[in-house]
């Protein structure tokens, strides 16, 4: 019995290609980013998720919708050929997709949409800002005007745990006390800076000293990491109880930056992969993915 959280970074956005500060700037996926999301979804189609949560920003939401679609396709395929009734009535209900601003990327304030620049050692940060330049910040308490510091992102991640994810963990504790066995698996689609902060916030639930956050940074687009929460048991299999009478929790990161689903994905030639994804242009994407050749060949048949 455990609660699993699979934390997924969104697919490549058009701003990922421009070296811009893109936090709350609502860039959509590139065509390549949508292919990444589809590869991710296909690779996780056989993994049943209880619920899916996503940032409300387009790049995360589109990635989450691709994931949800693969789950629906999996459930639709679990049919008894003689009765057309889902096996095991068997199949669990499809996961709902919940959208929340709490899972957004770090907000870069006045730096949103501005290009990355190197810091001029002769200028203060405020002098840079006055010139419309926004060099990288390295302190956790530093922030661009009107934006968030990493400390504030961590606080928001802790809010996300409290307000969004804690219900699943609390349910785990109650079900263990009641002797129930139930697996819960929640997918969370978010962003490259936010996810490591969320991992640290989840690890804090175990009440133990946690690892360096640098271990969880550097996630590729559509890569995923996984956090598993279990109840701590004694040698007799009974729950170890905390001072407040609740079962003690063990929180572990079991996977980091998994992206093997991208191994065979090749960016489309001719720049089409860098273009903003448009669901209305699906036929063009299919053509550049290789379906066009088959269609042209079929069209040329004399019968």
Tab-separated table of C-alpha atoms in Angstrom:
chain	number	residue	atom	x	y	z
A	1	UNK	CA	0.000	0.000	0.000
A	2	UNK	CA	1.497	3.303	-1.100
A	3	UNK	CA	0.828	6.646	-2.707
A	4	UNK	CA	2.898	7.374	-5.795
A	5	UNK	CA	3.381	10.803	-7.308
A	6	UNK	CA	4.788	10.880	-10.840
A	7	UNK	CA	6.010	14.418	-11.497
A	8	UNK	CA	6.252	15.303	-15.185
A	9	UNK	CA	7.842	18.291	-16.873
A	10	UNK	CA	5.893	19.693	-19.838
A	11	UNK	CA	6.931	19.238	-23.471
A	12	UNK	CA	9.153	21.687	-25.306
A	13	UNK	CA	7.544	25.128	-25.576
A	14	UNK	CA	8.261	27.718	-28.234
A	15	UNK	CA	9.926	29.827	-25.530
A	16	UNK	CA	12.245	26.953	-24.588
A	17	UNK	CA	13.744	27.483	-28.046
A	18	UNK	CA	14.339	31.210	-27.558
A	19	UNK	CA	16.431	31.347	-24.349
A	20	UNK	CA	13.887	33.580	-22.638
A	21	UNK	CA	12.796	33.936	-19.036
A	22	UNK	CA	9.516	32.082	-19.408
A	23	UNK	CA	7.759	31.401	-16.142
A	24	UNK	CA	4.165	32.589	-16.165
A	25	UNK	CA	4.486	33.704	-19.805
A	26	UNK	CA	1.953	31.372	-21.364
A	27	UNK	CA	3.813	29.908	-24.334
A	28	UNK	CA	2.305	26.902	-26.052
A	29	UNK	CA	4.133	23.727	-27.056
A	30	UNK	CA	6.184	23.525	-30.218
A	31	UNK	CA	5.256	20.794	-32.686
A	32	UNK	CA	8.246	18.834	-31.393
A	33	UNK	CA	7.023	19.430	-27.855
A	34	UNK	CA	3.655	17.929	-28.739
A	35	UNK	CA	5.369	14.875	-30.206
A	36	UNK	CA	7.328	14.614	-26.950
A	37	UNK	CA	4.061	14.728	-24.995
A	38	UNK	CA	2.583	11.996	-27.179
A	39	UNK	CA	5.678	9.807	-26.698
A	40	UNK	CA	5.421	10.328	-22.944
A	41	UNK	CA	1.717	9.495	-22.955
A	42	UNK	CA	2.283	6.343	-24.984
A	43	UNK	CA	5.056	5.189	-22.649
A	44	UNK	CA	2.811	5.643	-19.587
A	45	UNK	CA	-0.419	4.367	-21.157
A	46	UNK	CA	-0.147	1.067	-19.286
A	47	UNK	CA	0.418	2.861	-15.970
A	48	UNK	CA	-3.015	3.454	-14.402
A	49	UNK	CA	-3.268	6.879	-12.800
A	50	UNK	CA	-5.865	7.669	-10.152
A	51	UNK	CA	-5.897	11.396	-10.892
A	52	UNK	CA	-3.934	13.887	-13.013
A	53	UNK	CA	-3.054	17.407	-11.862
A	54	UNK	CA	-1.585	20.095	-14.081
A	55	UNK	CA	-0.428	23.666	-14.090
A	56	UNK	CA	-2.893	25.877	-15.943
A	57	UNK	CA	-0.187	27.135	-18.331
A	58	UNK	CA	-0.670	25.859	-21.892
A	59	UNK	CA	2.568	23.906	-22.162
A	60	UNK	CA	1.744	21.855	-19.064
A	61	UNK	CA	-1.973	21.554	-19.773
A	62	UNK	CA	-1.441	20.232	-23.319
A	63	UNK	CA	1.048	17.688	-21.981
A	64	UNK	CA	-1.434	16.594	-19.304
A	65	UNK	CA	-4.245	16.290	-21.845
A	66	UNK	CA	-2.078	13.991	-23.987
A	67	UNK	CA	-1.438	11.867	-20.896
A	68	UNK	CA	-5.134	11.724	-20.047
A	69	UNK	CA	-6.014	10.739	-23.628
A	70	UNK	CA	-3.631	7.782	-23.478
A	71	UNK	CA	-5.288	6.650	-20.248
A	72	UNK	CA	-8.731	6.848	-21.865
A	73	UNK	CA	-7.462	4.867	-24.860
A	74	UNK	CA	-6.079	2.196	-22.543
A	75	UNK	CA	-9.383	1.866	-20.701
A	76	UNK	CA	-11.329	1.737	-23.966
A	77	UNK	CA	-9.172	-1.178	-25.088
A	78	UNK	CA	-9.910	-3.209	-21.938
A	79	UNK	CA	-13.048	-4.808	-23.302
A	80	UNK	CA	-14.436	-8.304	-23.142
A	81	UNK	CA	-14.847	-9.200	-26.859
A	82	UNK	CA	-17.947	-11.300	-26.113
A	83	UNK	CA	-19.867	-8.787	-24.039
A	84	UNK	CA	-18.208	-5.426	-24.799
A	85	UNK	CA	-18.181	-4.918	-21.051
A	86	UNK	CA	-15.022	-3.551	-19.452
A	87	UNK	CA	-13.141	-6.439	-17.895
A	88	UNK	CA	-12.943	-6.645	-14.195
A	89	UNK	CA	-15.780	-4.108	-14.202
A	90	UNK	CA	-13.399	-3.966	-13.662
A	91	UNK	CA	-11.223	-1.334	-15.172
A	92	UNK	CA	-10.826	1.655	-12.856
A	93	UNK	CA	-12.572	4.888	-13.846
A	94	UNK	CA	-10.573	7.196	-16.123
A	95	UNK	CA	-8.434	9.719	-14.264
A	96	UNK	CA	-9.844	13.204	-13.942
A	97	UNK	CA	-7.671	16.136	-14.963
A	98	UNK	CA	-7.488	18.894	-12.344
A	99	UNK	CA	-5.952	22.280	-13.171
A	100	UNK	CA	-4.357	24.569	-10.596
A	101	UNK	CA	-2.237	27.717	-10.604
A	102	UNK	CA	-0.308	26.340	-7.626
A	103	UNK	CA	1.681	24.130	-10.020
A	104	UNK	CA	2.890	27.010	-12.200
A	105	UNK	CA	6.527	27.708	-12.966
A	106	UNK	CA	8.508	30.322	-11.042
A	107	UNK	CA	7.207	33.805	-11.832
A	108	UNK	CA	9.951	36.001	-13.289
A	109	UNK	CA	8.050	39.277	-12.949
A	110	UNK	CA	9.582	42.080	-15.020
A	111	UNK	CA	11.954	39.524	-16.537
A	112	UNK	CA	9.161	37.548	-18.220
A	113	UNK	CA	9.848	37.251	-21.938
A	114	UNK	CA	13.249	38.908	-21.670
A	115	UNK	CA	16.367	37.126	-22.999
A	116	UNK	CA	18.984	35.522	-20.774
A	117	UNK	CA	22.053	37.761	-20.390
A	118	UNK	CA	25.355	37.561	-18.543
A	119	UNK	CA	25.806	39.817	-15.538
A	120	UNK	CA	28.034	42.850	-16.021
A	121	UNK	CA	30.350	42.853	-12.972
A	122	UNK	CA	30.442	46.653	-13.126
A	123	UNK	CA	26.689	46.994	-12.632
A	124	UNK	CA	24.358	46.273	-9.744
A	125	UNK	CA	21.293	44.129	-10.351
A	126	UNK	CA	19.054	47.192	-10.161
A	127	UNK	CA	21.199	48.899	-12.786
A	128	UNK	CA	20.710	45.870	-15.019
A	129	UNK	CA	16.951	46.031	-14.496
A	130	UNK	CA	16.917	49.733	-15.352
A	131	UNK	CA	18.469	48.812	-18.700
A	132	UNK	CA	15.904	46.049	-19.254
A	133	UNK	CA	18.488	43.318	-18.689
A	134	UNK	CA	17.859	40.309	-16.470
A	135	UNK	CA	20.896	38.151	-15.639
A	136	UNK	CA	20.573	34.841	-13.808
A	137	UNK	CA	19.982	34.970	-10.056
A	138	UNK	CA	21.770	32.511	-7.793
A	139	UNK	CA	20.544	33.252	-4.275
A	140	UNK	CA	17.347	31.565	-3.158
A	141	UNK	CA	15.952	34.821	-1.809
A	142	UNK	CA	16.711	36.879	-4.930
A	143	UNK	CA	13.977	37.696	-7.427
A	144	UNK	CA	13.274	39.922	-10.391
A	145	UNK	CA	10.976	42.919	-9.726
A	146	UNK	CA	7.417	41.653	-9.369
A	147	UNK	CA	8.515	38.025	-9.515
A	148	UNK	CA	9.088	35.107	-7.148
A	149	UNK	CA	12.247	34.007	-5.386
A	150	UNK	CA	13.063	30.313	-5.082
A	151	UNK	CA	12.111	30.558	-1.410
A	152	UNK	CA	8.676	31.759	-2.476
A	153	UNK	CA	8.414	28.977	-5.057
A	154	UNK	CA	9.174	26.475	-2.269
A	155	UNK	CA	6.433	28.019	-0.131
A	156	UNK	CA	4.012	27.627	-3.037
A	157	UNK	CA	5.130	24.014	-3.498
A	158	UNK	CA	4.383	23.378	0.177
A	159	UNK	CA	0.947	24.911	-0.349
A	160	UNK	CA	0.431	22.552	-3.283
A	161	UNK	CA	1.278	19.609	-1.028
A	162	UNK	CA	-1.064	20.857	1.700
A	163	UNK	CA	-3.980	21.838	-0.535
A	164	UNK	CA	-3.698	19.405	-3.453
A	165	UNK	CA	-1.669	16.306	-2.579
A	166	UNK	CA	-1.964	15.884	1.184
A	167	UNK	CA	-5.459	14.397	0.933
A	168	UNK	CA	-4.005	11.309	-0.755
A	169	UNK	CA	-1.319	10.949	1.911
A	170	UNK	CA	-3.822	11.402	4.743
A	171	UNK	CA	-6.066	8.815	3.098
A	172	UNK	CA	-3.115	6.396	3.048
A	173	UNK	CA	-2.692	6.807	6.807
A	174	UNK	CA	-6.393	6.266	7.500
A	175	UNK	CA	-6.665	3.227	5.234
A	176	UNK	CA	-3.615	1.633	6.829
A	177	UNK	CA	-5.194	2.043	10.263
A	178	UNK	CA	-8.382	0.457	8.906
A	179	UNK	CA	-6.451	-2.453	7.400
A	180	UNK	CA	-7.317	-1.542	3.819
A	181	UNK	CA	-4.955	-2.125	0.898
A	182	UNK	CA	-5.190	0.407	-1.890
A	183	UNK	CA	-2.712	1.760	-4.428
A	184	UNK	CA	-3.020	5.407	-5.422
A	185	UNK	CA	-0.993	6.883	-8.271
A	186	UNK	CA	-1.219	10.601	-9.031
A	187	UNK	CA	0.369	12.283	-12.060
A	188	UNK	CA	1.459	15.907	-11.678
A	189	UNK	CA	2.379	17.864	-14.822
A	190	UNK	CA	4.359	20.986	-14.043
A	191	UNK	CA	7.614	22.814	-14.783
A	192	UNK	CA	11.381	22.449	-14.599
A	193	UNK	CA	12.053	24.777	-11.675
A	194	UNK	CA	8.880	24.013	-9.750
A	195	UNK	CA	9.128	20.205	-9.740
A	196	UNK	CA	12.383	20.001	-7.710
A	197	UNK	CA	10.840	22.366	-5.149
A	198	UNK	CA	7.759	20.120	-5.025
A	199	UNK	CA	9.942	17.052	-4.494
A	200	UNK	CA	11.618	18.753	-1.537
A	201	UNK	CA	8.216	19.711	-0.122
A	202	UNK	CA	7.046	16.090	-0.391
A	203	UNK	CA	10.215	14.754	1.223
A	204	UNK	CA	9.550	17.078	4.143
A	205	UNK	CA	6.391	15.047	4.860
A	206	UNK	CA	8.629	12.186	5.986
A	207	UNK	CA	10.095	14.380	8.708
A	208	UNK	CA	13.671	13.442	7.859
A	209	UNK	CA	16.711	15.343	6.617
A	210	UNK	CA	16.479	15.497	2.848
A	211	UNK	CA	18.967	15.500	-0.012
A	212	UNK	CA	20.347	18.456	-1.958
A	213	UNK	CA	17.776	19.922	-4.349
A	214	UNK	CA	20.436	19.906	-7.091
A	215	UNK	CA	19.889	16.144	-7.331
A	216	UNK	CA	16.428	16.762	-8.769
A	217	UNK	CA	17.112	19.634	-11.177
A	218	UNK	CA	17.872	19.512	-14.886
A	219	UNK	CA	14.788	17.592	-16.013
A	220	UNK	CA	14.392	17.307	-19.771
A	221	UNK	CA	11.119	18.208	-21.445
A	222	UNK	CA	8.536	15.480	-20.657
A	223	UNK	CA	10.976	13.734	-18.309
A	224	UNK	CA	9.453	12.414	-15.101
A	225	UNK	CA	10.510	11.766	-11.537
A	226	UNK	CA	8.616	9.703	-8.981
A	227	UNK	CA	8.052	10.083	-5.244
A	228	UNK	CA	6.587	7.177	-3.257
A	229	UNK	CA	4.968	7.586	0.169
A	230	UNK	CA	4.600	4.542	2.452
A	231	UNK	CA	3.604	3.976	6.060
A	232	UNK	CA	6.564	2.995	8.259
A	233	UNK	CA	6.065	-0.459	9.809
A	234	UNK	CA	7.678	-2.119	12.809
A	235	UNK	CA	9.064	-5.672	12.841
A	236	UNK	CA	5.537	-7.042	13.344
A	237	UNK	CA	4.078	-5.197	10.360
A	238	UNK	CA	2.223	-2.664	12.501
A	239	UNK	CA	2.394	1.043	11.780
A	240	UNK	CA	4.930	3.121	13.671
A	241	UNK	CA	2.846	5.894	15.199
A	242	UNK	CA	3.892	9.529	15.613
A	243	UNK	CA	3.155	11.702	18.657
A	244	UNK	CA	-0.107	12.881	17.107
A	245	UNK	CA	-1.297	9.277	16.789
A	246	UNK	CA	-0.936	9.048	13.010
A	247	UNK	CA	1.120	6.422	11.151
A	248	UNK	CA	4.652	7.625	10.448
A	249	UNK	CA	5.468	8.193	6.786
A	250	UNK	CA	8.442	7.168	4.693
A	251	UNK	CA	8.946	9.323	1.599
A	252	UNK	CA	11.413	8.276	-1.097
A	253	UNK	CA	12.382	9.482	-4.560
A	254	UNK	CA	12.458	6.295	-6.643
A	255	UNK	CA	13.025	7.728	-10.143
A	256	UNK	CA	14.707	10.907	-11.361
A	257	UNK	CA	14.593	12.546	-14.808
A	258	UNK	CA	13.353	9.483	-16.716
A	259	UNK	CA	13.188	10.259	-20.433
A	260	UNK	CA	13.824	7.026	-22.337
A	261	UNK	CA	10.523	7.545	-24.169
A	262	UNK	CA	12.355	10.217	-26.194
A	263	UNK	CA	15.209	7.968	-27.331
A	264	UNK	CA	13.782	7.353	-30.808
A	265	UNK	CA	12.124	10.727	-31.301
A	266	UNK	CA	13.813	12.839	-33.990
A	267	UNK	CA	13.056	16.515	-34.526
A	268	UNK	CA	11.277	17.126	-37.827
A	269	UNK	CA	13.346	18.695	-40.594
A	270	UNK	CA	12.667	22.012	-42.246
A	271	UNK	CA	11.943	23.880	-39.032
A	272	UNK	CA	8.441	22.446	-38.631
A	273	UNK	CA	9.363	21.084	-35.200
A	274	UNK	CA	10.072	24.604	-33.929
A	275	UNK	CA	6.690	25.975	-34.979
A	276	UNK	CA	3.986	26.498	-32.360
A	277	UNK	CA	1.704	23.489	-32.026
A	278	UNK	CA	-1.733	24.084	-33.514
A	279	UNK	CA	-4.316	21.289	-33.115
A	280	UNK	CA	-5.900	22.486	-36.352
A	281	UNK	CA	-2.679	21.643	-38.196
A	282	UNK	CA	-2.647	17.972	-37.203
A	283	UNK	CA	-2.560	16.801	-40.830
A	284	UNK	CA	0.636	18.781	-41.429
A	285	UNK	CA	2.233	17.275	-38.333
A	286	UNK	CA	1.255	13.800	-39.520
A	287	UNK	CA	2.762	14.506	-42.950
A	288	UNK	CA	6.119	15.472	-41.447
A	289	UNK	CA	5.956	12.507	-39.076
A	290	UNK	CA	6.003	10.208	-42.109
A	291	UNK	CA	2.349	9.653	-42.917
A	292	UNK	CA	2.519	12.009	-45.892
A	293	UNK	CA	4.639	9.615	-47.935
A	294	UNK	CA	2.124	6.835	-47.489
A	295	UNK	CA	-0.739	9.100	-48.534
A	296	UNK	CA	1.103	10.372	-51.614
A	297	UNK	CA	1.938	6.828	-52.635
A	298	UNK	CA	-1.661	5.762	-52.243
A	299	UNK	CA	-2.882	8.727	-54.261
A	300	UNK	CA	-0.644	7.746	-57.146
A	301	UNK	CA	-2.189	4.299	-57.546
A	302	UNK	CA	-3.927	3.779	-60.950
A	303	UNK	CA	-6.863	1.991	-59.328
